[in-house]
Short mmCIF file of C-alpha atoms in Angstrom, two decimals:
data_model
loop_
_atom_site.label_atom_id
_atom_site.label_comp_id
_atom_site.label_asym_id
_atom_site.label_seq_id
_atom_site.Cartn_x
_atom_site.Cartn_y
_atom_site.Cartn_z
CA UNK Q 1 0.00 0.00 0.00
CA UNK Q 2 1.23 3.62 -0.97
CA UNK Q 3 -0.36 4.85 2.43
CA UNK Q 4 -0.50 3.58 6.22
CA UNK Q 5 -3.93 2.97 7.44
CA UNK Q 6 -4.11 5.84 9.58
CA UNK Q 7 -3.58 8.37 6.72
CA UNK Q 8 -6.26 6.85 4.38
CA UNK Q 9 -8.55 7.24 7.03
CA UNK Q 10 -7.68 11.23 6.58
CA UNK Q 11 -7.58 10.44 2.70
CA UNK Q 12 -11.23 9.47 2.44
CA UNK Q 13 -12.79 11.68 5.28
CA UNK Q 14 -11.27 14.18 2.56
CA UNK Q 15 -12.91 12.72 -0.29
CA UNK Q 16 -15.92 12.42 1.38
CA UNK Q 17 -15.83 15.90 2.37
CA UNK Q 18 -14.83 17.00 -1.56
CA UNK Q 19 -18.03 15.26 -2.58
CA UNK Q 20 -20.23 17.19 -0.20
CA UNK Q 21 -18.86 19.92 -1.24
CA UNK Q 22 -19.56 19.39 -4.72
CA UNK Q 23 -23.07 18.31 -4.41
CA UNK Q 24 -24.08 20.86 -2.06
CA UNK Q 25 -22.26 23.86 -4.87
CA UNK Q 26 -23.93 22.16 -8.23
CA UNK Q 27 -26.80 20.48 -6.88
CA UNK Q 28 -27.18 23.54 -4.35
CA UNK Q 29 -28.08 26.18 -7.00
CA UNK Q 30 -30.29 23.50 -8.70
CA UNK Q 31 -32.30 22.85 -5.37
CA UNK Q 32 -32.08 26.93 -4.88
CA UNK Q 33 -33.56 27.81 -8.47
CA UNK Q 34 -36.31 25.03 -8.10
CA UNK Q 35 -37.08 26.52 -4.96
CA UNK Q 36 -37.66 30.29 -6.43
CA UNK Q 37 -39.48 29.16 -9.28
CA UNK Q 38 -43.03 29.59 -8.23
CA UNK Q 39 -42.64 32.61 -7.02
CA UNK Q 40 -40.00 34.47 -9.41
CA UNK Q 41 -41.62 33.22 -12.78
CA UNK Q 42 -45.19 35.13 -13.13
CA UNK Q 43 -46.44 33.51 -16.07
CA UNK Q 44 -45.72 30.57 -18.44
CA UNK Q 45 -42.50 32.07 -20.23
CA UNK Q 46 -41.00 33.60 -17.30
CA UNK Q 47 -40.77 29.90 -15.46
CA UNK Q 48 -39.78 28.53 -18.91
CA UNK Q 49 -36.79 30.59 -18.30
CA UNK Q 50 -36.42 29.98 -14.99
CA UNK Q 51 -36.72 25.50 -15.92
CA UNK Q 52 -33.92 26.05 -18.79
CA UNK Q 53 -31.28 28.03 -16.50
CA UNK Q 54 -30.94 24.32 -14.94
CA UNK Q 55 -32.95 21.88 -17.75
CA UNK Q 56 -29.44 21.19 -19.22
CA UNK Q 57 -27.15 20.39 -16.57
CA UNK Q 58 -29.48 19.18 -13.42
CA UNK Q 59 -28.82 15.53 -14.58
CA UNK Q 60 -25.27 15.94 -14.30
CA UNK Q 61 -25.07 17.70 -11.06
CA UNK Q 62 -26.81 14.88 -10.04
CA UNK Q 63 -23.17 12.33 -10.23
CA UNK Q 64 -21.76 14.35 -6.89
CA UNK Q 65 -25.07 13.06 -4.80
CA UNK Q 66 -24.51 9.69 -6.22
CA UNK Q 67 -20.86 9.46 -6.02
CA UNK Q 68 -20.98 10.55 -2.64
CA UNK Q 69 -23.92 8.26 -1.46
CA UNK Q 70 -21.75 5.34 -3.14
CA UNK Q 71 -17.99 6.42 -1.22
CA UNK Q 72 -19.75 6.26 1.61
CA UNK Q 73 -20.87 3.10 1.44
CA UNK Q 74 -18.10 1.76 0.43
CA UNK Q 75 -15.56 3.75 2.51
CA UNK Q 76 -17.96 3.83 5.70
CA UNK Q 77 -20.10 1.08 5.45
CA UNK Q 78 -20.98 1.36 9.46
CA UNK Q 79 -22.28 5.29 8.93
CA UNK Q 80 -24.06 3.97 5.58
CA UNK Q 81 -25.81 1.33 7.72
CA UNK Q 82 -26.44 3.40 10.94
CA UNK Q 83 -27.43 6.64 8.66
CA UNK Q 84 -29.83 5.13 6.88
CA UNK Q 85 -31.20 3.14 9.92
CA UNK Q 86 -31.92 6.59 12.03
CA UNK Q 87 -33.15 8.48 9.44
CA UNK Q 88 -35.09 6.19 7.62
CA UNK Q 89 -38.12 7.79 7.46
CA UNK Q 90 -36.46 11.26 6.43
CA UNK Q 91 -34.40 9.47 3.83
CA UNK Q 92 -37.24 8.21 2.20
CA UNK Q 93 -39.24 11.72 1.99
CA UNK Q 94 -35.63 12.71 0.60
CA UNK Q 95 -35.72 10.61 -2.05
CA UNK Q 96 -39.68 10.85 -2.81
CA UNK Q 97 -39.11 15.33 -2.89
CA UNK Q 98 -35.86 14.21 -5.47
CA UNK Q 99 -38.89 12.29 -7.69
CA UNK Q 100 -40.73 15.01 -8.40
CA UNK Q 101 -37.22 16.60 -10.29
CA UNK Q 102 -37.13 14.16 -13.17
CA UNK Q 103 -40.70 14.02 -14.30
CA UNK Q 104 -41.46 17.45 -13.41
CA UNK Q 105 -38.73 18.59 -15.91
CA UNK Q 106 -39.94 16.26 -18.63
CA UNK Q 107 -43.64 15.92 -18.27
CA UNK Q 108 -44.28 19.90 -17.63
CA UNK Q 109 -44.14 21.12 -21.12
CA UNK Q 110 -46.14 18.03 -22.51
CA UNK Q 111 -49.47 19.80 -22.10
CA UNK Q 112 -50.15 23.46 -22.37
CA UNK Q 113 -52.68 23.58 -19.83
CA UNK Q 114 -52.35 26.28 -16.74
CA UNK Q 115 -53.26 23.81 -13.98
CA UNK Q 116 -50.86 21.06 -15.73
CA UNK Q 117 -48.24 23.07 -15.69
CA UNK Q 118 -48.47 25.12 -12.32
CA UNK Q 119 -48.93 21.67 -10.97
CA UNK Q 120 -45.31 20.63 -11.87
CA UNK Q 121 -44.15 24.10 -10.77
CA UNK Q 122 -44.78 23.38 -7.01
CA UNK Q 123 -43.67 19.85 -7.88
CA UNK Q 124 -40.12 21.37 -9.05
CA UNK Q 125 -40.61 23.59 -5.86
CA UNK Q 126 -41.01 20.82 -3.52
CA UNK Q 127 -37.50 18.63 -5.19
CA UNK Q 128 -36.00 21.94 -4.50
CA UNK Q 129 -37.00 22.61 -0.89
CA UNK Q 130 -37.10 19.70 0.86
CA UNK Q 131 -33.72 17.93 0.11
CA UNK Q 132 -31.66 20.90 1.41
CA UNK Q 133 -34.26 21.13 4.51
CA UNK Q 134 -34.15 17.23 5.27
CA UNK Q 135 -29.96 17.60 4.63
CA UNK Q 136 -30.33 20.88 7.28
CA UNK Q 137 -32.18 19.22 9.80
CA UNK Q 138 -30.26 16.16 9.47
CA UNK Q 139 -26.64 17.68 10.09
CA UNK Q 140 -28.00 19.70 13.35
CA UNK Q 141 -29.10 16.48 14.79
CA UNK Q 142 -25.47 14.80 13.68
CA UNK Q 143 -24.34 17.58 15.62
CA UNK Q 144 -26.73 16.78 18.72
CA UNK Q 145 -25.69 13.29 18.50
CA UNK Q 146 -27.95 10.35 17.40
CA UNK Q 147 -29.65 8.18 19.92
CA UNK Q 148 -28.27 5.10 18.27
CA UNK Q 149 -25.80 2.50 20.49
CA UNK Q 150 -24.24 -1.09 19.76
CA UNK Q 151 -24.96 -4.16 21.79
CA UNK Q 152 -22.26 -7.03 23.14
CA UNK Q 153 -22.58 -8.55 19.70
CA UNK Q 154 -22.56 -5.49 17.54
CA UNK Q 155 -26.42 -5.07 16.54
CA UNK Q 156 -27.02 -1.33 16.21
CA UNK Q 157 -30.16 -0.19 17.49
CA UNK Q 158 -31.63 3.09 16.92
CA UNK Q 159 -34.32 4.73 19.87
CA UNK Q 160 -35.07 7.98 18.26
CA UNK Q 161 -38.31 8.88 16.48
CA UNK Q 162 -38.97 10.74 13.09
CA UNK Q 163 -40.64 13.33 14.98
CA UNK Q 164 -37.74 13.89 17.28
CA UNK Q 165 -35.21 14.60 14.58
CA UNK Q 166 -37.39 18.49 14.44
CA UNK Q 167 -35.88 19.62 17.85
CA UNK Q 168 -35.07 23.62 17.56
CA UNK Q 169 -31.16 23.22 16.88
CA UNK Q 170 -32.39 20.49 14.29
CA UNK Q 171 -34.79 22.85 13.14
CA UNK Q 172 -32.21 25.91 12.96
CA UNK Q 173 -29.97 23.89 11.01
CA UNK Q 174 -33.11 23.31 8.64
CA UNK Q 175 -33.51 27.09 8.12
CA UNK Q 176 -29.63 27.52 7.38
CA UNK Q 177 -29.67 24.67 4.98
CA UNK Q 178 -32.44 26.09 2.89
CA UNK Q 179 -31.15 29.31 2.91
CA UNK Q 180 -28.37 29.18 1.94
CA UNK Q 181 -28.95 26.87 -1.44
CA UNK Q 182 -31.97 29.88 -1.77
CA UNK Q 183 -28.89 32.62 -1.64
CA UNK Q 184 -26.90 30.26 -3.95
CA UNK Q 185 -30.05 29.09 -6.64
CA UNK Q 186 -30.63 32.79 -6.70
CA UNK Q 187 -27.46 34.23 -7.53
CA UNK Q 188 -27.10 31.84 -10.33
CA UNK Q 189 -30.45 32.92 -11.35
CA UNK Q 190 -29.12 36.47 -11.10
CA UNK Q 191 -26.25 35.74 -13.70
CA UNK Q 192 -27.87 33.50 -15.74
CA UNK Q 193 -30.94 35.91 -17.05
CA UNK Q 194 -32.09 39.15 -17.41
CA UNK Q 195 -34.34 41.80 -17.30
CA UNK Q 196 -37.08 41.29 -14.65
CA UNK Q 197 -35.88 37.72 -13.89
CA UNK Q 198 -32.70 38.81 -13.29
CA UNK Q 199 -34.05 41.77 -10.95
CA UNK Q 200 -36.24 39.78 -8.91
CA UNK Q 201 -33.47 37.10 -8.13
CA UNK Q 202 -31.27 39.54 -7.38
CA UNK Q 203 -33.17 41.17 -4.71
CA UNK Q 204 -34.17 37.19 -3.93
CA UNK Q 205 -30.29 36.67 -3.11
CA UNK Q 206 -30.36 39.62 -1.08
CA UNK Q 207 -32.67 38.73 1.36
CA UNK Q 208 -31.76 34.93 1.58
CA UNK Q 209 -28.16 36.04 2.03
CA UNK Q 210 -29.20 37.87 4.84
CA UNK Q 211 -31.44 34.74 6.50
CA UNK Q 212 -28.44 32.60 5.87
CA UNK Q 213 -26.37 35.09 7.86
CA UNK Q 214 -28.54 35.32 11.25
CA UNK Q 215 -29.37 31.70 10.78
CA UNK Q 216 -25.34 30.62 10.71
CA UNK Q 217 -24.62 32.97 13.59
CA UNK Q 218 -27.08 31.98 15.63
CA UNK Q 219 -26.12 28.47 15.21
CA UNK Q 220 -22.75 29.18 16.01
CA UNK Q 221 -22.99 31.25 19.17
CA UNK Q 222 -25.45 27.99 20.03
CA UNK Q 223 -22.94 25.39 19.27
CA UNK Q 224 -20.48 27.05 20.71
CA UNK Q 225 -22.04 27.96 24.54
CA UNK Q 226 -24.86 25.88 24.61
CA UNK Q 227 -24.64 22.58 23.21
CA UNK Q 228 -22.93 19.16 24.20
CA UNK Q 229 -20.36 18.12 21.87
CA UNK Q 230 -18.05 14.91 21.78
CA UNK Q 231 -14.47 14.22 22.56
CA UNK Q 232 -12.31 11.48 22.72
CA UNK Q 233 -10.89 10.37 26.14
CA UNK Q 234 -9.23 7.29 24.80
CA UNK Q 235 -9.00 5.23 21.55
CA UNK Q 236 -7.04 2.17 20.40
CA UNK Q 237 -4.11 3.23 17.92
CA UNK Q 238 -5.59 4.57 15.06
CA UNK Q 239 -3.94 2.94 12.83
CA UNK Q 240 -5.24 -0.14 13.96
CA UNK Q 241 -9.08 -1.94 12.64
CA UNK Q 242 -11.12 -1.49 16.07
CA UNK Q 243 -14.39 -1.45 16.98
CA UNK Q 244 -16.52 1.37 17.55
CA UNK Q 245 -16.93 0.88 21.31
CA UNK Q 246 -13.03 -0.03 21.87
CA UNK Q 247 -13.25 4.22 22.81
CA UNK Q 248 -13.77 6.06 25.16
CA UNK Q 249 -16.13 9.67 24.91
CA UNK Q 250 -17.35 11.89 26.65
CA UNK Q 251 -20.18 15.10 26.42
CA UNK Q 252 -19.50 18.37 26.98
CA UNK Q 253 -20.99 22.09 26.05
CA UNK Q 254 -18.00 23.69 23.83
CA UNK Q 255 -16.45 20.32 22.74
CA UNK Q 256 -17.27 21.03 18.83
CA UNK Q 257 -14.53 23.88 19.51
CA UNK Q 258 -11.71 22.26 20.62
CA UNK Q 259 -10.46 21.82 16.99
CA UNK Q 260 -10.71 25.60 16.26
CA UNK Q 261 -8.31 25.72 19.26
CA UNK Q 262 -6.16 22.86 18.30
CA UNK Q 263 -5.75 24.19 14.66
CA UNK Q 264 -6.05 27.82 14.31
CA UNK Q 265 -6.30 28.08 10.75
CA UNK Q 266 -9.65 26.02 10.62
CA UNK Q 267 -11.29 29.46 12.05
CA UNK Q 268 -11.25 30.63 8.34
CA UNK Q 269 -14.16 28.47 7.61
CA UNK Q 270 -16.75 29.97 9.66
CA UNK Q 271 -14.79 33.46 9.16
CA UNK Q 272 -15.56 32.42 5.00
CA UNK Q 273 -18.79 31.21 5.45
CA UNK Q 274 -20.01 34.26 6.99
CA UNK Q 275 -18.18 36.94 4.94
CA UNK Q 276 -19.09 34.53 1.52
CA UNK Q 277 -22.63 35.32 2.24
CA UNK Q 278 -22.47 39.01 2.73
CA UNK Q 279 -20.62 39.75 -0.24
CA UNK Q 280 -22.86 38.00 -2.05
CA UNK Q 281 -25.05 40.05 -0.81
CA UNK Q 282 -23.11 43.29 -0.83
CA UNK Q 283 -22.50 42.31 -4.97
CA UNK Q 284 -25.58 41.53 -5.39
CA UNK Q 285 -26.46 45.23 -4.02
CA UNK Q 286 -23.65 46.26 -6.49
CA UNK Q 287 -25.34 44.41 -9.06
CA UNK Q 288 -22.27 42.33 -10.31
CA UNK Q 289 -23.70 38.82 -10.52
CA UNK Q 290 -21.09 36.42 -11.19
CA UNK Q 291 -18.85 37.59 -8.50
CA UNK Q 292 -22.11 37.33 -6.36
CA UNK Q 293 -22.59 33.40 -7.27
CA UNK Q 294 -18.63 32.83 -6.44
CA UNK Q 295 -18.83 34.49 -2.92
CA UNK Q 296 -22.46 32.45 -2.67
CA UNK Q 297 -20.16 29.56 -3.20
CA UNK Q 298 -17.70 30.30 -1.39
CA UNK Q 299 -20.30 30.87 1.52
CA UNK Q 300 -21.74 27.21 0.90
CA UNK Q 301 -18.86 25.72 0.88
CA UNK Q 302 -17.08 27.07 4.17
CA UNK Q 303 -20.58 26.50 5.84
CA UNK Q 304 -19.78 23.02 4.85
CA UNK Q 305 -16.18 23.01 5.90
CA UNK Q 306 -17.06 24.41 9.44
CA UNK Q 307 -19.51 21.62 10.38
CA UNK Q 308 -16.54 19.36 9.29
CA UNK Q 309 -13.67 20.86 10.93
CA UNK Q 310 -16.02 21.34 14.40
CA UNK Q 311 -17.12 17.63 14.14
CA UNK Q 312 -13.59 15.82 13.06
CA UNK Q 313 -12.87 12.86 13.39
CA UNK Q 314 -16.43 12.17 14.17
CA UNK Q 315 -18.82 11.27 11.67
CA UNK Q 316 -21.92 10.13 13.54
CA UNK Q 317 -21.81 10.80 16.99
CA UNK Q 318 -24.22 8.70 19.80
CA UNK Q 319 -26.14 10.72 22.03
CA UNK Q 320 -27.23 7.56 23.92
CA UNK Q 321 -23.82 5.73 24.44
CA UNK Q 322 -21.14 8.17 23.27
CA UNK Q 323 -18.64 5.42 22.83
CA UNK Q 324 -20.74 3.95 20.13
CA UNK Q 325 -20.37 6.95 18.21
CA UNK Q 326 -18.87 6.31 14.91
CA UNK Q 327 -15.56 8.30 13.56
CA UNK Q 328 -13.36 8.68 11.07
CA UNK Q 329 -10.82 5.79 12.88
CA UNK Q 330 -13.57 3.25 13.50
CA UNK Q 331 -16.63 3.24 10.90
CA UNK Q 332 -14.21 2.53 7.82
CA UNK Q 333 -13.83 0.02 5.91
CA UNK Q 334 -10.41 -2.11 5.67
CA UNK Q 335 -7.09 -0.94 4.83
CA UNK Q 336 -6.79 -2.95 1.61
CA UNK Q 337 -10.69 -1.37 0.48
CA UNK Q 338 -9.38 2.01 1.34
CA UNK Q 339 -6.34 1.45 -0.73
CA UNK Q 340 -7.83 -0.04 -3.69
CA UNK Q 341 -10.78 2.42 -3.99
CA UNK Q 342 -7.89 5.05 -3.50
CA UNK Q 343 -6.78 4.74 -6.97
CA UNK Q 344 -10.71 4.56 -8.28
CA UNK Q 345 -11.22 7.81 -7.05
CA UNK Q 346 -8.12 9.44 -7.99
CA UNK Q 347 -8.66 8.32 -11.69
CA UNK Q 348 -12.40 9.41 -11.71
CA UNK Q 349 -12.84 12.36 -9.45
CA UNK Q 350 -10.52 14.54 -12.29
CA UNK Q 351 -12.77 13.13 -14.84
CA UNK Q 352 -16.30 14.33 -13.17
CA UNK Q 353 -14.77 17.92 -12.41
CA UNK Q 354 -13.28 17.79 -16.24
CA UNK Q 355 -16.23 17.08 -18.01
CA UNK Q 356 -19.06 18.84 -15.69
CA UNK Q 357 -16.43 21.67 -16.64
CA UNK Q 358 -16.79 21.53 -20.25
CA UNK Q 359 -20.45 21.42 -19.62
CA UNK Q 360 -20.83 24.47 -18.25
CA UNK Q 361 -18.32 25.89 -20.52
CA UNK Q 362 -20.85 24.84 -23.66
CA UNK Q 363 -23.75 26.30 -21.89
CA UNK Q 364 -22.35 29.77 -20.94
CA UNK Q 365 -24.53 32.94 -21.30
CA UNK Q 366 -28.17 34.04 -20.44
CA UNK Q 367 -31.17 32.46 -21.01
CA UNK Q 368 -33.77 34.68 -22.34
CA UNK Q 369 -37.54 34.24 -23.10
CA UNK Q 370 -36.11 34.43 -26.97
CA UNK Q 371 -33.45 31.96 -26.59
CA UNK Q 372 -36.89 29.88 -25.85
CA UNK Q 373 -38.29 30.86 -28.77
CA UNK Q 374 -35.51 30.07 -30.74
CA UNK Q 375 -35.12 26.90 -29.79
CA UNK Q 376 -38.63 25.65 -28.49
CA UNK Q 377 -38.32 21.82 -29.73
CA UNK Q 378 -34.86 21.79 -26.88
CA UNK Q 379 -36.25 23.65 -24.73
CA UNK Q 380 -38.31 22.40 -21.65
#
């Protein structure tokens, strides 16, 4: 093997995070524009618009959500297992508000009936908000701890409820998750249009900017004096295969912080992720809109990062038996996996970012109620 156990464990926490990250930017303004639809298109052409901005590239955004759903089964097969155990229920409403993406892009525009068609719109509305308010909801409760814990033999068993994932941090974390992919869908609606499109998402950007500000802050100031985190007493080596209880953790209000103090430099993430989202707003004020959708990104993506750097090495924590929370040393899979899928990644990862590149390079410029015109037999 080219690396030690211990430092693929880093490796594919890493990847996992560069996924993420790459959903929650391409994905993010997909979710964000689907979101805005209803209410920034006033009639049939306007949301025409609004549907072709993302008709030709949502399907494609669509291999970071997969290829990150797929590393982590394969690179943390426990979290898969435990993940999709606890939040069953919320997975499932997930992936019934992603549904209503495919077929409302394709079957909108086969009838040119009003109720047909406005139908679809809140259909595209609802595949837009609820996957970033399930992902919200699910990462403040990740960050409460999940009342999951492991037996003698292993057998996890999970003693939450559906209904107790919407506590208020879980709910908080809801509001910033939506938000945000609002500011984000909205500043790429800003660049990608004009005229009264273009005006309405930019004053759209402006104000979910400024929700995705309060709602981050708040959350922070909250994580930070008033809510347990996790720490590790005591571990086996990590470069060792050990079991998830082999550790030793305990609760405590400001734990999430102790990485911020242990590396300094990881306070540029929630320094990013706060100043990302009021330039976009400030630009957005200035009316310069692709600078606007970089510092939106830039704001995602920090927002991301912080969660990360506050949580590391955990991935899942318990809130029932701490030890049994699962982390970056103990939920992956072996050294020889790691290794192998190692070299799968590095060879595809530079292929997804080259091609989704050339995409997007192909389908520069505005979209205009003309370019729809133009090319109505394309267009959705």
């Amino acid at each position: 093997m080219i690396f030690d156990y211990d430092t693929l464990k880093v490796i594919w926490w890493g990847f996992v995070g560069i996924l993420l990250i790459g959903f929650a930017l391409t994905n993010g303004f997909d979710f964000g524009v689907g979101m805005w639809l209803p209410f920034l298109g006033k009639d049939d052409m306007e949301r025409r618009v609004i549907i072709n901005v993302i008709g030709p590239t949502w399907e494609g955004n669509q291999t970071w959500f997969i290829a990150a759903g797929g590393v982590m089964f394969a690179a943390w097969p426990l979290v898969y297992a435990a993940a999709f155990s606890g939040f069953y229920v919320a997975l499932m409403l997930l992936l019934f508000a992603l549904f209503f993406r495919p077929v409302g892009f394709d079957y909108r525009s086969k009838l040119a009936d009003t109720r047909w068609r406005n139908a679809w719109d809140w259909g595209l509305f609802t595949g837009g908000f609820v996957p970033p308010l399930i992902f919200g909801i699910a990462f403040g409760n990740l960050l409460q701890g999940v009342p999951f814990h492991y037996d003698d033999t292993m057998r996890m068993e999970y003693t939450g409820s559906f209904f107790g994932l919407f506590n208020p941090f879980g709910l908080l974390a809801g509001v910033l998750g939506v938000s945000m992919l609002a500011m984000h869908g909205a500043t790429y609606l800003y660049q990608k249009t004009d005229d009264v499109i273009a005006e309405r998402a930019r004053k759209a950007a402006m104000a979910a900017g400024a929700v995705t500000i309060a709602a981050f802050a708040l959350g922070g100031v909250w994580v930070a004096t008033g809510l347990d985190g996790f720490r590790i007493v005591s571990m086996p080596p990590v470069d060792s295969a050990f079991m998830p209880t082999a550790k030793v953790v305990e609760r405590g209000v400001g734990a999430w912080m102790d990485n911020y103090t242990r590396w300094p430099l990881t306070i540029a993430f929630p320094v990013l992720g706060l100043l990302g989202a009021a330039l976009a707003l400030a630009l957005c004020a200035a009316r310069r809109s692709l600078l606007a959708f970089l510092a939106s990104g830039v704001s995602v993506a920090s927002i991301l990062l912080t969660a990360g750097a506050a949580m590391f090495p955990f991935i899942m924590p318990s809130s029932l038996s701490p030890g049994s929370g699962l982390t970056a040393w103990d939920a992956v899979a072996s050294h020889k996996s790691l290794g192998v899928m190692f070299w799968v990644i590095v060879v595809m990862l530079p292929i997804v970012v080259v091609y989704t590149s050339w995409v997007y390079s192909i389908m520069r410029g505005k979209v205009t109620a003309a370019h729809i015109r133009e090319n109505e037999h394309e267009s959705y």
